[in-house]
mmCIF file of C-alpha atoms and ligand atoms in Angstrom:
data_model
loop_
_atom_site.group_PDB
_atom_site.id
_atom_site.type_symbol
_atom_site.label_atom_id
_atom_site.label_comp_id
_atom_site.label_asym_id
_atom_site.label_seq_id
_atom_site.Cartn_x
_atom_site.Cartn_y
_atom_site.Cartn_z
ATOM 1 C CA UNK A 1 129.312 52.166 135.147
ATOM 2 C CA UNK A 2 131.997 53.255 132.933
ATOM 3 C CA UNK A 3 132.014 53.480 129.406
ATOM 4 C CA UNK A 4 134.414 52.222 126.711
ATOM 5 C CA UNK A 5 133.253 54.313 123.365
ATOM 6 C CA UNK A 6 136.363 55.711 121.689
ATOM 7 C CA UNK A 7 136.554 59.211 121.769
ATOM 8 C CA UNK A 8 137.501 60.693 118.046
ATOM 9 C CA UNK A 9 141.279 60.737 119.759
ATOM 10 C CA UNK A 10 141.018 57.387 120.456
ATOM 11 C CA UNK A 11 140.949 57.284 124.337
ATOM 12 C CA UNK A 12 138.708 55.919 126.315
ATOM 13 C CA UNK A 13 135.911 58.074 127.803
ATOM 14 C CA UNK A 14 136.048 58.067 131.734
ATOM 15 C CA UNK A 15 139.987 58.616 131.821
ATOM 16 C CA UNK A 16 142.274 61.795 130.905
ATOM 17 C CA UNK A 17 143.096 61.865 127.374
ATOM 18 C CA UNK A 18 146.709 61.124 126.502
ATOM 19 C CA UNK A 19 148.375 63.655 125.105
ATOM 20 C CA UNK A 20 150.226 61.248 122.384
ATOM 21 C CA UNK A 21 147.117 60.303 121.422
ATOM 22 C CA UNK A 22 145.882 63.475 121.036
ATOM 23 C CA UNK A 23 148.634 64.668 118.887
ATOM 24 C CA UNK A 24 148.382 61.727 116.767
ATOM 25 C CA UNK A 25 144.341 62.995 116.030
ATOM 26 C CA UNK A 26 144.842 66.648 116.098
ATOM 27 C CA UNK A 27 148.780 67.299 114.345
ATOM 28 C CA UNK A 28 149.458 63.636 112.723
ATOM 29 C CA UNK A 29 146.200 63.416 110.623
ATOM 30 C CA UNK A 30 144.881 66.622 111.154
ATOM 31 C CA UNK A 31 148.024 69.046 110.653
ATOM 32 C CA UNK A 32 147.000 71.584 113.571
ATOM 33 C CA UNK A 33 149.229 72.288 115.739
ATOM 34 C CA UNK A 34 149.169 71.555 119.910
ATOM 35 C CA UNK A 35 148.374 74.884 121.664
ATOM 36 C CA UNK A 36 150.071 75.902 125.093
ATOM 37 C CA UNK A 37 148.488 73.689 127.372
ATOM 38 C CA UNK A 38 149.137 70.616 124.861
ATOM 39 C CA UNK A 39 152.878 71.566 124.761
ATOM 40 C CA UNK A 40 153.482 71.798 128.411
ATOM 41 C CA UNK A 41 151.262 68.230 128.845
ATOM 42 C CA UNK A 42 154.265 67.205 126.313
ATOM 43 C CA UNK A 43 157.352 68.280 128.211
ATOM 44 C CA UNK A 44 155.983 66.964 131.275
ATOM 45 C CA UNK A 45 155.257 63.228 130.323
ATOM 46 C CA UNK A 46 157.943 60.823 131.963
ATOM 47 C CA UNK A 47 161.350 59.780 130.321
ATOM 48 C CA UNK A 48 159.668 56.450 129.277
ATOM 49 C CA UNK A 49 157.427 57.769 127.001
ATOM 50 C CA UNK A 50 160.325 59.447 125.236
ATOM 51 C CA UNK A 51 160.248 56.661 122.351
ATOM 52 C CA UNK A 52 156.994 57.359 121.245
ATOM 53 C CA UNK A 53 156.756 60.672 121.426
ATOM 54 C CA UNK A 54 159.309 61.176 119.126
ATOM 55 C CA UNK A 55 157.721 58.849 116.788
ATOM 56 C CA UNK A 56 154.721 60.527 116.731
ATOM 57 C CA UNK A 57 156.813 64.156 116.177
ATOM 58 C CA UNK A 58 158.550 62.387 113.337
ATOM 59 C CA UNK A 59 155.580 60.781 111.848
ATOM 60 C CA UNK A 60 154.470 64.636 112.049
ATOM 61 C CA UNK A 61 157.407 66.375 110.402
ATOM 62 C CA UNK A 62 156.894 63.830 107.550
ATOM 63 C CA UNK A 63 153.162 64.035 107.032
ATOM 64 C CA UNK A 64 153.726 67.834 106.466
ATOM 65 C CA UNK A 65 156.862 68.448 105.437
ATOM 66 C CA UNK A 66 158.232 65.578 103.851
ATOM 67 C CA UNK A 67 161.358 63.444 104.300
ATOM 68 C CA UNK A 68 163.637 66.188 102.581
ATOM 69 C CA UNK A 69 166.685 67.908 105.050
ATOM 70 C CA UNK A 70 167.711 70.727 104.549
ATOM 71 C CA UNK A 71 170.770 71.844 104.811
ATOM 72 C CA UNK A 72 172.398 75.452 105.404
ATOM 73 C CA UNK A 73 175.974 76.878 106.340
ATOM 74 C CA UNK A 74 176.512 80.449 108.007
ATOM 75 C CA UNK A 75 179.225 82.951 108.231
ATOM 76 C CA UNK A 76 180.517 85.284 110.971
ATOM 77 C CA UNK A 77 180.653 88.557 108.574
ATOM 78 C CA UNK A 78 181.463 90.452 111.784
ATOM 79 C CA UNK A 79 181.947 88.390 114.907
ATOM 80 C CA UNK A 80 182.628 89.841 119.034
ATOM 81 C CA UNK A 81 181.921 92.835 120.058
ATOM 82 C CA UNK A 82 178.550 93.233 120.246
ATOM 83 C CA UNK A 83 177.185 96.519 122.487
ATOM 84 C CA UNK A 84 173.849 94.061 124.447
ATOM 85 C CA UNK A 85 173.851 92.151 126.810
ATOM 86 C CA UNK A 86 172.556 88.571 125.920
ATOM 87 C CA UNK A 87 173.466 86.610 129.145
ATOM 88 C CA UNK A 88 174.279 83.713 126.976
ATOM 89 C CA UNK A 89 176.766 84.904 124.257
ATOM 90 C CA UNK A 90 180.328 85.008 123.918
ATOM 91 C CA UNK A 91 179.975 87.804 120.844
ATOM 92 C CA UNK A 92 179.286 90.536 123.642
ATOM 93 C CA UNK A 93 181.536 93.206 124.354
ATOM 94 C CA UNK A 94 180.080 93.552 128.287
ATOM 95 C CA UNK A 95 181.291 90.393 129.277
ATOM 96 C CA UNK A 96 184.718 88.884 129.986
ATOM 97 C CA UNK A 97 184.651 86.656 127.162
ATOM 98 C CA UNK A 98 187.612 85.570 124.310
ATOM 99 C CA UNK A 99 185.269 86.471 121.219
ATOM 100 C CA UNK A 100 187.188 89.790 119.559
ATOM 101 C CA UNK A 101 185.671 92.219 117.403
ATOM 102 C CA UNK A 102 186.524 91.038 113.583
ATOM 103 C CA UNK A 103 185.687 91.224 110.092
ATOM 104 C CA UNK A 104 186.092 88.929 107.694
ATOM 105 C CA UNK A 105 187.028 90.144 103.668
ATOM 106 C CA UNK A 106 185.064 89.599 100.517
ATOM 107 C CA UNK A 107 186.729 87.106 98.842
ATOM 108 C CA UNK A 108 186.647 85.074 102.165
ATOM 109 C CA UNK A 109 182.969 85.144 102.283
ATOM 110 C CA UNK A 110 182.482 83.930 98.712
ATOM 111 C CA UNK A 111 185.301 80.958 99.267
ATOM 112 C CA UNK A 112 182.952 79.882 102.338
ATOM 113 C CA UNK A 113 179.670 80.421 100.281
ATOM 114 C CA UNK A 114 181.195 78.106 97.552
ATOM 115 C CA UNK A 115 182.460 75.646 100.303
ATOM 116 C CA UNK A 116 178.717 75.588 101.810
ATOM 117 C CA UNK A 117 177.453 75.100 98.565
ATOM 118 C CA UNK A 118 179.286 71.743 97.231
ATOM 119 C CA UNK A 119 178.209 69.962 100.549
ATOM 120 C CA UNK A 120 174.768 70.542 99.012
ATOM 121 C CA UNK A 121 173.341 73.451 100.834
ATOM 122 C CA UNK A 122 170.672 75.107 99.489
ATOM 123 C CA UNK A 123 170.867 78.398 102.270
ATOM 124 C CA UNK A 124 173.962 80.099 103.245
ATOM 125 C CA UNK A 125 173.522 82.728 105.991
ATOM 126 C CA UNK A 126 175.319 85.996 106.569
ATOM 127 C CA UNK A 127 175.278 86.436 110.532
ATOM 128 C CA UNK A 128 177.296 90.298 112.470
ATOM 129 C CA UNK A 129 177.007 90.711 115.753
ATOM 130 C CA UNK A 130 175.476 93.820 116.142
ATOM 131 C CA UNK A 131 172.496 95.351 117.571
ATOM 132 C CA UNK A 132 171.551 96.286 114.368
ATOM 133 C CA UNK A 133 173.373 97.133 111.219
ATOM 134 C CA UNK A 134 175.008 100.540 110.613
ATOM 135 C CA UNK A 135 175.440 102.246 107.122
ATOM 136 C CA UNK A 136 179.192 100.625 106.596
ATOM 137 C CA UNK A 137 177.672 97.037 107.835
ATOM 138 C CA UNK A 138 174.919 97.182 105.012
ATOM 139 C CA UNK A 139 177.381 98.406 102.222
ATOM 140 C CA UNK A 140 179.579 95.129 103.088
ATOM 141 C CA UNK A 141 176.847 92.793 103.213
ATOM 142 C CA UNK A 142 175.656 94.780 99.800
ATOM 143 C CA UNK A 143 178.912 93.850 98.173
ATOM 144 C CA UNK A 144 178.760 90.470 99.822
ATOM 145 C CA UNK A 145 175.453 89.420 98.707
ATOM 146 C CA UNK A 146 176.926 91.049 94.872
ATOM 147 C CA UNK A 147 180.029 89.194 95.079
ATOM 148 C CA UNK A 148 178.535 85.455 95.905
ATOM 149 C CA UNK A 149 175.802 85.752 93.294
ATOM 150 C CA UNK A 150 178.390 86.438 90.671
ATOM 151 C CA UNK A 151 180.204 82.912 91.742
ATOM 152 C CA UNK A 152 177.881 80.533 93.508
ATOM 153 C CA UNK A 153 174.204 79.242 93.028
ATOM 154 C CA UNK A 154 172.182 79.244 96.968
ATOM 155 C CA UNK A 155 170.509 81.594 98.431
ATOM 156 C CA UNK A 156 171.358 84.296 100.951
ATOM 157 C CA UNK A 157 169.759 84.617 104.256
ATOM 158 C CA UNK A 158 170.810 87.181 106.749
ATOM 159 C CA UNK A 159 171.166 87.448 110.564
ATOM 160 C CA UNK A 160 171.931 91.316 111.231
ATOM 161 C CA UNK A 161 170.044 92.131 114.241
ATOM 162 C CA UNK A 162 167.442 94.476 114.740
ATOM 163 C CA UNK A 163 165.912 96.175 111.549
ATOM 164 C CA UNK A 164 164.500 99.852 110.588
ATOM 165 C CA UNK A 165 161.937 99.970 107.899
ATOM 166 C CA UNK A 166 164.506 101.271 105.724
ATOM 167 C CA UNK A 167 167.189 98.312 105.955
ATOM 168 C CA UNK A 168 164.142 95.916 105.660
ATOM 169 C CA UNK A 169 163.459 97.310 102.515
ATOM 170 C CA UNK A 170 166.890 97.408 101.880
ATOM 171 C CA UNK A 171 167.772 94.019 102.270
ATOM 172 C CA UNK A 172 164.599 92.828 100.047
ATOM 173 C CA UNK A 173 165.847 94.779 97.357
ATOM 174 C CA UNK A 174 169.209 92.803 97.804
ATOM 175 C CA UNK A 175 167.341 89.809 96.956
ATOM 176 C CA UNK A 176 167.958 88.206 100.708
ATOM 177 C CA UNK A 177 165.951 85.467 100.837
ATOM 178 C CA UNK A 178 165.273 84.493 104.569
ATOM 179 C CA UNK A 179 166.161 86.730 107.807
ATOM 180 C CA UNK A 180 167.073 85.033 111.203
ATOM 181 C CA UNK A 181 166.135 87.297 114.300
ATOM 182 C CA UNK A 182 165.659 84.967 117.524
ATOM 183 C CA UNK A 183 163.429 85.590 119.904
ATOM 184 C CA UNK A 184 165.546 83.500 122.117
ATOM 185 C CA UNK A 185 163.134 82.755 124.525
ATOM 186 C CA UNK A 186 159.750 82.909 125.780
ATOM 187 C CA UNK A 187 158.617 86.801 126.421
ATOM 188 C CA UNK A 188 158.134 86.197 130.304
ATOM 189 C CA UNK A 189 161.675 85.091 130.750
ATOM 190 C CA UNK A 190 163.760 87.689 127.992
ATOM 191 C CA UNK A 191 163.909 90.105 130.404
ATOM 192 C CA UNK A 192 166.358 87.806 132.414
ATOM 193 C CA UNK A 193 168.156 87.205 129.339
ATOM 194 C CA UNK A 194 168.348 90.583 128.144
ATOM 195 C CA UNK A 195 168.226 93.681 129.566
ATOM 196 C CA UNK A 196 169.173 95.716 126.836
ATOM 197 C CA UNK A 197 166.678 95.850 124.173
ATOM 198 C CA UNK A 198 162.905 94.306 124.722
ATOM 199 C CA UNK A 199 161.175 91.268 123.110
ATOM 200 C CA UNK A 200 158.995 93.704 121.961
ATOM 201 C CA UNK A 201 161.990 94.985 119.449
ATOM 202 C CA UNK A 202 162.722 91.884 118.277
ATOM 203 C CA UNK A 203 158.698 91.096 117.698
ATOM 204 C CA UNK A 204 158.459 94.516 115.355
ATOM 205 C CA UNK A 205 162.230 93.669 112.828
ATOM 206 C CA UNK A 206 160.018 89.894 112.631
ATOM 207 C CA UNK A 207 156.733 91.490 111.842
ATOM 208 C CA UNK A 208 158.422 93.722 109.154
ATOM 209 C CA UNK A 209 160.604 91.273 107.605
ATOM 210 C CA UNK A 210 157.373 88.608 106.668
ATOM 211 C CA UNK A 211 155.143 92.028 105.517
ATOM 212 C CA UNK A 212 158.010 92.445 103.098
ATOM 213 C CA UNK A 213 158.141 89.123 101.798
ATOM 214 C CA UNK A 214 161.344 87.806 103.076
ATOM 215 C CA UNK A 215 160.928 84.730 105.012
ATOM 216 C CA UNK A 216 161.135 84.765 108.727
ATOM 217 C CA UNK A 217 163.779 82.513 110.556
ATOM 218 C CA UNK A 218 163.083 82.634 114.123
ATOM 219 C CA UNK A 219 164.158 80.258 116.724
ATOM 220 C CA UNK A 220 166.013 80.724 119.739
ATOM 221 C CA UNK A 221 168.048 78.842 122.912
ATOM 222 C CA UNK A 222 166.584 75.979 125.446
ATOM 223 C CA UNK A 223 168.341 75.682 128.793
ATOM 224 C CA UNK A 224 168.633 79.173 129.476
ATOM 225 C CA UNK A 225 166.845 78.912 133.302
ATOM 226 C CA UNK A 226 163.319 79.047 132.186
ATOM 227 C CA UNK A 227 160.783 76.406 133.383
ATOM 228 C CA UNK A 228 158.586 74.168 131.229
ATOM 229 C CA UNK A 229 155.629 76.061 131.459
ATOM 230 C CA UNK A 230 157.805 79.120 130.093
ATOM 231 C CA UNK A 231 159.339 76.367 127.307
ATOM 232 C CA UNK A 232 155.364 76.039 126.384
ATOM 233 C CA UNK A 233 154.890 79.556 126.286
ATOM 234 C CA UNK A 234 158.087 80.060 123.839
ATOM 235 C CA UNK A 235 156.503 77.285 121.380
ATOM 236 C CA UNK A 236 153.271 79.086 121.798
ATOM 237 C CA UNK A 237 154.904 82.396 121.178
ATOM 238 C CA UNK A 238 156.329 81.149 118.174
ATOM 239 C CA UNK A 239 153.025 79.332 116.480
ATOM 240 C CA UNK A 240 151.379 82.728 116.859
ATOM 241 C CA UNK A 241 154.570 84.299 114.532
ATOM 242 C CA UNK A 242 154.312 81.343 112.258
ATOM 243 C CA UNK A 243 158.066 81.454 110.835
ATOM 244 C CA UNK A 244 159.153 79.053 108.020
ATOM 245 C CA UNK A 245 162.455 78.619 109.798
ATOM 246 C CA UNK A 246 162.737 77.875 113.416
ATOM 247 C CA UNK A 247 166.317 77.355 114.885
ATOM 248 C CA UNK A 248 166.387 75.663 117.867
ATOM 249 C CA UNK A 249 169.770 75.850 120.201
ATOM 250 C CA UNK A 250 170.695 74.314 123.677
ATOM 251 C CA UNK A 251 172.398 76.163 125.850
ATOM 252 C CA UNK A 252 176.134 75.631 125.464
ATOM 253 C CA UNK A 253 177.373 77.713 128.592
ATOM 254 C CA UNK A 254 180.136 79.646 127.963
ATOM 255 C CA UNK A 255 183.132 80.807 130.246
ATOM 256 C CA UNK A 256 182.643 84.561 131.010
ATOM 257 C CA UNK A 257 179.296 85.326 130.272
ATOM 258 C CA UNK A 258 176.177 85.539 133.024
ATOM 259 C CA UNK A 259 174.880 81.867 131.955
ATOM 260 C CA UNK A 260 178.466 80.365 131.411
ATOM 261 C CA UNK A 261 178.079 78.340 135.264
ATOM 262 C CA UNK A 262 174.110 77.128 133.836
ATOM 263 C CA UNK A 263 173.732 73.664 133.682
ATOM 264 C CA UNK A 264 173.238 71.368 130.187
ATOM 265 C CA UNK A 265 169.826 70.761 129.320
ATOM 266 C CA UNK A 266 170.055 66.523 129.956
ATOM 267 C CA UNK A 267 169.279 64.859 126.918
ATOM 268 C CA UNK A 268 165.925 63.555 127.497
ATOM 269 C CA UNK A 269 164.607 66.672 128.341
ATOM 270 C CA UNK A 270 166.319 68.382 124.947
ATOM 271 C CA UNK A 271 164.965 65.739 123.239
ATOM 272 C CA UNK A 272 161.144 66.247 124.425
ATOM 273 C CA UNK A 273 161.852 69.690 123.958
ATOM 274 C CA UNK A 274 162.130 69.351 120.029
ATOM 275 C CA UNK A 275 159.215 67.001 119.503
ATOM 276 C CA UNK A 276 157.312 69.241 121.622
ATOM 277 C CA UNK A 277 158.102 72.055 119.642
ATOM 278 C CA UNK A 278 157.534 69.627 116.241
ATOM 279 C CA UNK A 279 154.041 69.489 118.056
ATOM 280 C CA UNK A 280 153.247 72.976 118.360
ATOM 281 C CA UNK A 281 154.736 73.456 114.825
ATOM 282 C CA UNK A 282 154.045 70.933 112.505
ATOM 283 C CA UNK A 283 154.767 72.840 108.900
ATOM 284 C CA UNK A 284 158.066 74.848 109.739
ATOM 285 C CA UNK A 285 161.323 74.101 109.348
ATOM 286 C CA UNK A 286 162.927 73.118 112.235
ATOM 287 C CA UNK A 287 166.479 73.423 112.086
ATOM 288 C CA UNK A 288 169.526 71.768 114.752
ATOM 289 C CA UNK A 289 171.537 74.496 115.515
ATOM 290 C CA UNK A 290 174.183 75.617 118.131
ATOM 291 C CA UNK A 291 174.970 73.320 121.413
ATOM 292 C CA UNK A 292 173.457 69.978 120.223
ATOM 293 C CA UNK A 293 177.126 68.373 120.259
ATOM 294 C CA UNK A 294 177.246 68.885 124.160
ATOM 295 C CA UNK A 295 173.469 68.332 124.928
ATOM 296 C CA UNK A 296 172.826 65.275 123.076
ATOM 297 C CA UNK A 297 176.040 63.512 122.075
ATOM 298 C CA UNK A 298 177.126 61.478 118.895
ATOM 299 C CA UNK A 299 173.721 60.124 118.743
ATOM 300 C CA UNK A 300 171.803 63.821 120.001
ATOM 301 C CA UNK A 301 171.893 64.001 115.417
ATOM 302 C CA UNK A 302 170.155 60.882 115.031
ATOM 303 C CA UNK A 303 167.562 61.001 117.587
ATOM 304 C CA UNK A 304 166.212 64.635 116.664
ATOM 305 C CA UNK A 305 165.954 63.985 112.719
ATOM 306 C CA UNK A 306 163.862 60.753 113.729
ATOM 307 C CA UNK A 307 162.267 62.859 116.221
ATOM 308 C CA UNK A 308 161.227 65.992 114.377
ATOM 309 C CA UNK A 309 163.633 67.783 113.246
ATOM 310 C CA UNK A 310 163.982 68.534 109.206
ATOM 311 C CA UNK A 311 167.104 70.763 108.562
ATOM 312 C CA UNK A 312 170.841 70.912 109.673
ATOM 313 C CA UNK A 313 173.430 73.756 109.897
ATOM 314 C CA UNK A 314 176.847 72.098 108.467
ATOM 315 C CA UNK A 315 180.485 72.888 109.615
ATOM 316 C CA UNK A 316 181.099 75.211 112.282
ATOM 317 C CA UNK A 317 178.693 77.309 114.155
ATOM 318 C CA UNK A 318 179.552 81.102 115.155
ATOM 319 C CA UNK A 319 181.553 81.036 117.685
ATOM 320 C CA UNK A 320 182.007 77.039 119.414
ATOM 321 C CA UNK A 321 182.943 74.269 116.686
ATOM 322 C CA UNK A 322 180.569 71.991 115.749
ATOM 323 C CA UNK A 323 180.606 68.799 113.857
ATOM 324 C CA UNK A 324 182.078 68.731 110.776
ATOM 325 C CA UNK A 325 179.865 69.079 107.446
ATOM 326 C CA UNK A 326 180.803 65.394 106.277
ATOM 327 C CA UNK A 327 179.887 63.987 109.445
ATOM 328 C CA UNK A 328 176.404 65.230 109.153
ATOM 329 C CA UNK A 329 176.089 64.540 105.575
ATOM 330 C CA UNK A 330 176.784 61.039 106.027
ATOM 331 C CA UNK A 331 174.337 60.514 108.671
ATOM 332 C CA UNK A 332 171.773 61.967 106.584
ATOM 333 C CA UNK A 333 173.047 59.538 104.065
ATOM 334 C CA UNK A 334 172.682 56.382 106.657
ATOM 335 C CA UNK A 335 169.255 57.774 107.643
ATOM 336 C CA UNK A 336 168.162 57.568 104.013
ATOM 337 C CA UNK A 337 167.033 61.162 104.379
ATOM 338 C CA UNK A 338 167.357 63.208 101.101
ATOM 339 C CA UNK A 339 168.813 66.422 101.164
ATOM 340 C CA UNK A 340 166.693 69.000 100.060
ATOM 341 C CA UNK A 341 167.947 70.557 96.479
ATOM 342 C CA UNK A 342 167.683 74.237 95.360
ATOM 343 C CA UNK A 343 165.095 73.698 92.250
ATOM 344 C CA UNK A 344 162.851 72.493 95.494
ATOM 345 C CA UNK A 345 163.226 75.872 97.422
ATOM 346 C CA UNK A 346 163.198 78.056 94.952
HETATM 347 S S1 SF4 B 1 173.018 87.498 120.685
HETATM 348 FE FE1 SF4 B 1 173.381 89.008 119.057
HETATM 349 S S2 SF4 B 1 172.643 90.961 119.916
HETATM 350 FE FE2 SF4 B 1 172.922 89.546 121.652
HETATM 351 S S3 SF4 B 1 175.021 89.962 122.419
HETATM 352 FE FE3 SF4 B 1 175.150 88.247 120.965
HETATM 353 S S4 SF4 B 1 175.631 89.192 118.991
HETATM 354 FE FE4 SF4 B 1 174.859 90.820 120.337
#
């Protein structure tokens, strides 16, 4: 004889839990988020489950972080040739790809600062691509950090590549508020995205950045070849780091590089991805970032900030356009989603 007591996440005893239902118990009302297994159990249920799933991930990202958005533009200080080897990036100097090496002048990086800030960001992000930065690239981002707080109100975050205890120190003393360093994917798969520098490197400039007090941005890139159970692992990976900022990309394959013939992660599966990772993450800030446009579509924008995600990057991204800032803006707008202010973050 079977039994029909509710279990305390509401399934029925006799059958497998669902996983939705689950969440809604253990990440809804209880703010914990789902472990590895959980995640994987997530990217595996079936396309017509999509709908709920990223109700419940929505329901989460406003039970625990609110309906605020926020919002944050970036700026190629130094953009192409970079000395590693990431198989999916056009800023390489290894591959035959169009990206130059190129700086861009002081006054140009406060115009864009000011720019970001009037469509109402509260972040604006200094990114080089480098390995890590050398003595002249920390005396320009020294003047650059100098120069915008003399003319704009936001806050700086930085994306410089790998750190020594020196520079992290360094860069706190600037005042930098956040640092991005991706760990781009989960650790069993980075050695077929990298080959130049371990996970392990990128693990150590994280672990230094949050022990001195900056906060730590860390997302990375879906559709790079790995499998779900690696997608888990990545989500996992990241819950144990516990960053304020995650950045989630899609692959956007580009000509010349070693992932430029990869397929586009289909939509559903994108989708599930970022509720999934909503799941694993309930608190953080999880941010759209590069390769949604081709992934998702017009209504990719719509679909993840009702399905998790809480923060936008406006205007172009490093080195493919993306939408423009209005166009983002106003779909916040439509959504009824408030953009976060700087009084909030501060
Ligand atoms: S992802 Fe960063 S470190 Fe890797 S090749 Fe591109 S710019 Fe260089």
């Amino acid at each position: 004889m079977t039994t029909t007591a509710h279990t305390a996440a509401g399934v029925d005893e006799g059958t497998a839990p669902d996983i939705l239902a689950i969440a809604r118990d253990q990440v809804v009302d209880g703010g914990r988020g789902l472990d590895r297994d959980q995640v994987l159990e997530v990217l595996r249920l079936p396309d017509d489950r999509l709908t709920e799933l990223l109700q419940v991930a929505h329901d989460t990202r406003l039970r625990w972080c609110g309906p605020e958005v926020e919002v944050e533009g970036i700026i190629s200080l130094k953009t192409g040739g970079c000395p590693e080897d990431c198989h999916f990036c056009s800023q390489s100097g290894l591959f035959a790809s169009p990206v130059r090496s190129a700086w861009i002048d002081i006054p140009s990086l406060v115009e864009a600062a000011k720019q970001t800030a009037k469509t109402g960001a509260t972040e604006f992000c200094i990114v080089a691509a480098v390995r890590g930065p050398d003595k002249r690239l920390m005396s320009q981002v020294a003047a650059g950090i100098e120069a915008i707080r003399n003319e704009v109100d936001i806050q700086i975050a930085c994306s410089l590549g790998m750190l020594t205890a020196d520079q992290v120190d360094e860069l706190a003393a600037m005042g930098v508020h956040r640092y991005n360093h991706n760990l781009e994917t989960a650790r069993s798969h980075f050695p077929n995205v990298v080959t130049t520098h371990t996970w392990e490197e990128r693990w150590e400039t994280l672990r230094m950045v949050g022990e001195a007090g900056m906060e730590v941005c860390c997302g990375g890139i879906l559709g790079m070849g790995e499998t779900l159970e690696q997608r888990a692992e990545f989500a996992a990976d990241l819950a144990a780091l516990d960053p304020d900022e995650v950045p989630l990309n899609f692959l956007n394959p580009r000509p010349g590089t070693p992932f430029g013939d990869l397929d586009v992660l289909p939509a559903a599966e994108a989708l599930k991805a970022v509720a999934a990772f909503r799941l694993a993450l309930p608190r953080t800030i999880l941010r759209f970032a590069g390769g949604r446009e081709i992934t998702l579509g017009d209504l990719g924008a719509e679909q993840g900030i009702l399905g998790g995600i809480n923060a936008v990057i406006v205007g172009n991204y490093l080195t493919t356009l993306g939408r423009p800032a209005e166009t983002d803006l106003d779909l916040l707008d439509g959504l009824q989603m408030p953009i976060k202010v700087l009084n909030d973050t501060i």
